[in-house]
Tab-separated table of N, CA, C and O and ligand atoms in Angstrom:
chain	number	residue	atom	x	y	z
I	1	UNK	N	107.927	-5.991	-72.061
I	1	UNK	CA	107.289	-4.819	-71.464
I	1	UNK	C	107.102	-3.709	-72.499
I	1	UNK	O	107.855	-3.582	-73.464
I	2	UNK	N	106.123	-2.959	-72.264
I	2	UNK	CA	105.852	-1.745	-73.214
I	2	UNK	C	107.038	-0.520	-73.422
I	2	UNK	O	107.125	0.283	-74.351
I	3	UNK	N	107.664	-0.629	-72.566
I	3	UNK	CA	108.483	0.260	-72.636
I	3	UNK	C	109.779	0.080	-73.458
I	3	UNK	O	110.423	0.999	-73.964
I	4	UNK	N	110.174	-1.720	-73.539
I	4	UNK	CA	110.908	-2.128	-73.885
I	4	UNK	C	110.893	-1.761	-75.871
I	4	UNK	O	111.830	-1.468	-76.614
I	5	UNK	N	109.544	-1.933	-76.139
I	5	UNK	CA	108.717	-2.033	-77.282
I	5	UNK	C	109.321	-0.529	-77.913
I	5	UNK	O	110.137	-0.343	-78.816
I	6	UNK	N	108.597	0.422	-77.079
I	6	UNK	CA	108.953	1.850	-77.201
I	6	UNK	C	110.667	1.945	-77.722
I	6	UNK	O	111.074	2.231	-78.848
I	7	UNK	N	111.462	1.607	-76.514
I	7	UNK	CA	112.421	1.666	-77.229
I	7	UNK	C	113.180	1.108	-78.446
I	7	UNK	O	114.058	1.623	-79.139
I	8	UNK	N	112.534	-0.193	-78.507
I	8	UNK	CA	112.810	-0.944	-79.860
I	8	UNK	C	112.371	0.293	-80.877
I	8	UNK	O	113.281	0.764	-81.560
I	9	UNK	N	111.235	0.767	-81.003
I	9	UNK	CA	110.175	1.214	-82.613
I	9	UNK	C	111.178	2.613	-82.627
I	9	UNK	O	111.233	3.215	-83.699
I	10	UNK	N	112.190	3.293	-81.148
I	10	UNK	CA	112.582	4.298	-81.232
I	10	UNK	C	114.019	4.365	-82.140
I	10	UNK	O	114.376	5.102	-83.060
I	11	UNK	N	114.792	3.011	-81.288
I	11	UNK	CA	116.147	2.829	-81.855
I	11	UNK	C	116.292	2.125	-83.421
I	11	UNK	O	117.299	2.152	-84.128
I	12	UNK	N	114.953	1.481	-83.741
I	12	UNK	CA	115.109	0.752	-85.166
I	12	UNK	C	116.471	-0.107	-85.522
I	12	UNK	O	116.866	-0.269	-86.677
I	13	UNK	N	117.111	-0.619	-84.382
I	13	UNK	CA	118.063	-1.399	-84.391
I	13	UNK	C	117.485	-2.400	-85.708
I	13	UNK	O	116.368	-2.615	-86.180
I	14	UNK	N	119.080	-2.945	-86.062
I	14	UNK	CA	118.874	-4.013	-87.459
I	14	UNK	C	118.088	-5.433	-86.848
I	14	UNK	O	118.923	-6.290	-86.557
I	15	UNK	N	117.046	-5.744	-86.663
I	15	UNK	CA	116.736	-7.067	-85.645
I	15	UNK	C	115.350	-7.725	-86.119
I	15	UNK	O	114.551	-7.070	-86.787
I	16	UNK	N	115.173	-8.688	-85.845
I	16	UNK	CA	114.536	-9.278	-85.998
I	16	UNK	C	113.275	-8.953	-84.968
I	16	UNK	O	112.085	-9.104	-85.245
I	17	UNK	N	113.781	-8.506	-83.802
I	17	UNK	CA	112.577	-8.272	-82.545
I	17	UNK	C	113.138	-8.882	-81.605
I	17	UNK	O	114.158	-9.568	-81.655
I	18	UNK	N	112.256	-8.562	-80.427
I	18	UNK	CA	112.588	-8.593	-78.998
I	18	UNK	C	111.765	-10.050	-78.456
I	18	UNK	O	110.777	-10.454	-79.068
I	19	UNK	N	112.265	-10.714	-77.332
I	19	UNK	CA	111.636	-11.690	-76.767
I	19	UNK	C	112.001	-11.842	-75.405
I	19	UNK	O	112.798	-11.195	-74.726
I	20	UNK	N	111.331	-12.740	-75.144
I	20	UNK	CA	111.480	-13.225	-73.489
I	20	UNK	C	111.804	-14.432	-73.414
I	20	UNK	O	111.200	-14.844	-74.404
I	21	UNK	N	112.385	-15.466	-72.915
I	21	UNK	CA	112.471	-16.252	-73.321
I	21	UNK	C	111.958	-16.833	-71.510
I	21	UNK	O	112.357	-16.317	-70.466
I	22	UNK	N	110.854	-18.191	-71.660
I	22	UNK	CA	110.714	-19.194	-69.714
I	22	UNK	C	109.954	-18.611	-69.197
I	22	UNK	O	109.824	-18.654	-67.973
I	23	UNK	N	108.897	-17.569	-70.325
I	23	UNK	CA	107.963	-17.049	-69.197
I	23	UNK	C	107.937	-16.485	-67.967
I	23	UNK	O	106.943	-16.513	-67.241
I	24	UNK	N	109.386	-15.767	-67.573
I	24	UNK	CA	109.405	-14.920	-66.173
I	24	UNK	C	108.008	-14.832	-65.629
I	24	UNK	O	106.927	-14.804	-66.216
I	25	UNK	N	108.365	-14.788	-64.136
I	25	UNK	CA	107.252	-14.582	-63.139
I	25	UNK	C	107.320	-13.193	-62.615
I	25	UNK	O	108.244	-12.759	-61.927
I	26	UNK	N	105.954	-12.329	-63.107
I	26	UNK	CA	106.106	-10.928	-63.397
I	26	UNK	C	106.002	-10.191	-64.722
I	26	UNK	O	105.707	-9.016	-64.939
I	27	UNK	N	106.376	-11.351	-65.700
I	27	UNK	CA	106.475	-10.429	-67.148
I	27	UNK	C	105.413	-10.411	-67.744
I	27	UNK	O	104.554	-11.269	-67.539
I	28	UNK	N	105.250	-9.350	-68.666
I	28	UNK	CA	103.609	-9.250	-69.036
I	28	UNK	C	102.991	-10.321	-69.526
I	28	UNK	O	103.504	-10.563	-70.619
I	29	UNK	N	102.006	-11.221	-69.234
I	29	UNK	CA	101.172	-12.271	-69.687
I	29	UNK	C	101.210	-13.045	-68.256
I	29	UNK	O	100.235	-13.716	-67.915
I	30	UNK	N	102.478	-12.924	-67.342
I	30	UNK	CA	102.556	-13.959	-66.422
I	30	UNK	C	102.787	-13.170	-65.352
I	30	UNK	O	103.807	-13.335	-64.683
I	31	UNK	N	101.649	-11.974	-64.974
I	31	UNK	CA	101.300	-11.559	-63.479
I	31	UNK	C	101.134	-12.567	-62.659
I	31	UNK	O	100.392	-13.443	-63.104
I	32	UNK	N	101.745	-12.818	-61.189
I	32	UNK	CA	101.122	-13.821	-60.892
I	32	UNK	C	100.962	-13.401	-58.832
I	32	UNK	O	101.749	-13.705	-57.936
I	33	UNK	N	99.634	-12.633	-58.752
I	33	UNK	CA	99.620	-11.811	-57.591
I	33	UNK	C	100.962	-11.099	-57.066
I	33	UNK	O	101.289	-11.025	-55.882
I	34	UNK	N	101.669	-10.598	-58.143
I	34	UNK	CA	102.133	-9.153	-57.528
I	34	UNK	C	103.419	-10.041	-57.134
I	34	UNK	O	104.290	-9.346	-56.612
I	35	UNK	N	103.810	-11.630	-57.274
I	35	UNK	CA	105.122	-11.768	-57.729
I	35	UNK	C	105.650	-11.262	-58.747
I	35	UNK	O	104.869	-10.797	-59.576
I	36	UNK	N	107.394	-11.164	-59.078
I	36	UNK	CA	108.039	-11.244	-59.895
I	36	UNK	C	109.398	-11.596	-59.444
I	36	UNK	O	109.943	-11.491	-58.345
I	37	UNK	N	109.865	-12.113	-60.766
I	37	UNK	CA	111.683	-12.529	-60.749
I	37	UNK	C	112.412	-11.773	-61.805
I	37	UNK	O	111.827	-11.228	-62.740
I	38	UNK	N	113.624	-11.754	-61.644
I	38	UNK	CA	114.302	-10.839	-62.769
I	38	UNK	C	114.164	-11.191	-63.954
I	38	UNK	O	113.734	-12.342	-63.880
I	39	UNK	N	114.257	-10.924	-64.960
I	39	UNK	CA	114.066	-11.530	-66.037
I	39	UNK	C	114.859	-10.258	-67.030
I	39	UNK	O	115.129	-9.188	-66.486
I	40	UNK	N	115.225	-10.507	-68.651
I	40	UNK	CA	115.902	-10.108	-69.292
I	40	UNK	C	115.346	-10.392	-70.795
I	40	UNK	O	114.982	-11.490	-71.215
I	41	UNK	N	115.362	-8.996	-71.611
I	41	UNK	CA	114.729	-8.977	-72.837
I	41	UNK	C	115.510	-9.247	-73.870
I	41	UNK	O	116.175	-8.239	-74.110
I	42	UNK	N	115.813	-10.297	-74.759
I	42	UNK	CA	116.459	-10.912	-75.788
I	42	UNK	C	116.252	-9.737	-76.901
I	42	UNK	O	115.092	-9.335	-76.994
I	43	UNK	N	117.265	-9.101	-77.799
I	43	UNK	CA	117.081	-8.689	-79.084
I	43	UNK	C	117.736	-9.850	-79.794
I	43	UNK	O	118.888	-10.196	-79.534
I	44	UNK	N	117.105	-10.344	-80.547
I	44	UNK	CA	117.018	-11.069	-81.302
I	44	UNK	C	117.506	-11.026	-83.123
I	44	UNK	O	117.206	-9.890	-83.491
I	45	UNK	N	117.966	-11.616	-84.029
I	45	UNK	CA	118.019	-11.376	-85.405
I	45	UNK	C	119.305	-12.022	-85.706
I	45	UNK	O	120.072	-12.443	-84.840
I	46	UNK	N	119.530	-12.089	-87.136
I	46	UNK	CA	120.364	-12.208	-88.513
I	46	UNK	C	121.763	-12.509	-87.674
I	46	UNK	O	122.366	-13.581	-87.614
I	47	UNK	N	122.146	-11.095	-86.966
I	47	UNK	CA	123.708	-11.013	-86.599
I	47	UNK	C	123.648	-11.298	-85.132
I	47	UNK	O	124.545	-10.942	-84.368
I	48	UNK	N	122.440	-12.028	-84.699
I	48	UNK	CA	122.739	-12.694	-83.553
I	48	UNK	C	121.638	-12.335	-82.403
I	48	UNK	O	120.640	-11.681	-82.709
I	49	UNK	N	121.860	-12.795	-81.044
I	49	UNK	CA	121.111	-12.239	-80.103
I	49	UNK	C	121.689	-11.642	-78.880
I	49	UNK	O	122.639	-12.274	-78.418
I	50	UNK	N	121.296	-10.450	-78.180
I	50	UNK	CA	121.762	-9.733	-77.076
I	50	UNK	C	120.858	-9.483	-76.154
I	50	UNK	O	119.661	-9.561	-76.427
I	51	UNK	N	121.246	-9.184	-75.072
I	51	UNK	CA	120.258	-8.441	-73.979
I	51	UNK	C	120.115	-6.966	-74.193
I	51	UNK	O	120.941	-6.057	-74.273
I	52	UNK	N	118.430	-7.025	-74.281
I	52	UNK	CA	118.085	-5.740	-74.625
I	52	UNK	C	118.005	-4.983	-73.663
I	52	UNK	O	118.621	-3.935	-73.472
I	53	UNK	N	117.235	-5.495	-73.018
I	53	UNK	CA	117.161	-4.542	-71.353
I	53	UNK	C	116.726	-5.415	-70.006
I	53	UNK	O	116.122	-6.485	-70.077
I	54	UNK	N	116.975	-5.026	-69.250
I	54	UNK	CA	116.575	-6.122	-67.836
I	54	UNK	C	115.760	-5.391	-66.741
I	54	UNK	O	115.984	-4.214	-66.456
I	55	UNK	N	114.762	-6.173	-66.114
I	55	UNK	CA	113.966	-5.979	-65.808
I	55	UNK	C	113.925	-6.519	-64.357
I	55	UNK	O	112.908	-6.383	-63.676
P	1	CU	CU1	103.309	-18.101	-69.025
């Protein structure tokens, strides 16, 4: 999500970048009439991976 983005470019955490991982239903690319399921943003990199934010 864009917002997620925002906060990445804000915090400049040490990372490689953010991902999604299964294509959630709801997450941007996979609208699918105004479904969605929870889903959760991977930070990603070097010293590992965490949840960035959830959605
Ligand atoms: Cu998809």
């Amino acid at each position: 999500p864009a917002d997620a983005i925002r906060i990445l470019l804000d915090q400049r955490p040490d990372a490689g970048g953010l991902a999604v991982p299964d294509m959630p239903i709801g997450s941007p690319g996979m609208e699918m009439g105004g479904q969605s399921e929870p889903f959760e943003v991977i930070l990603w990199g070097d010293s590992g991976n965490s949840v960035f934010a959830r959605y």
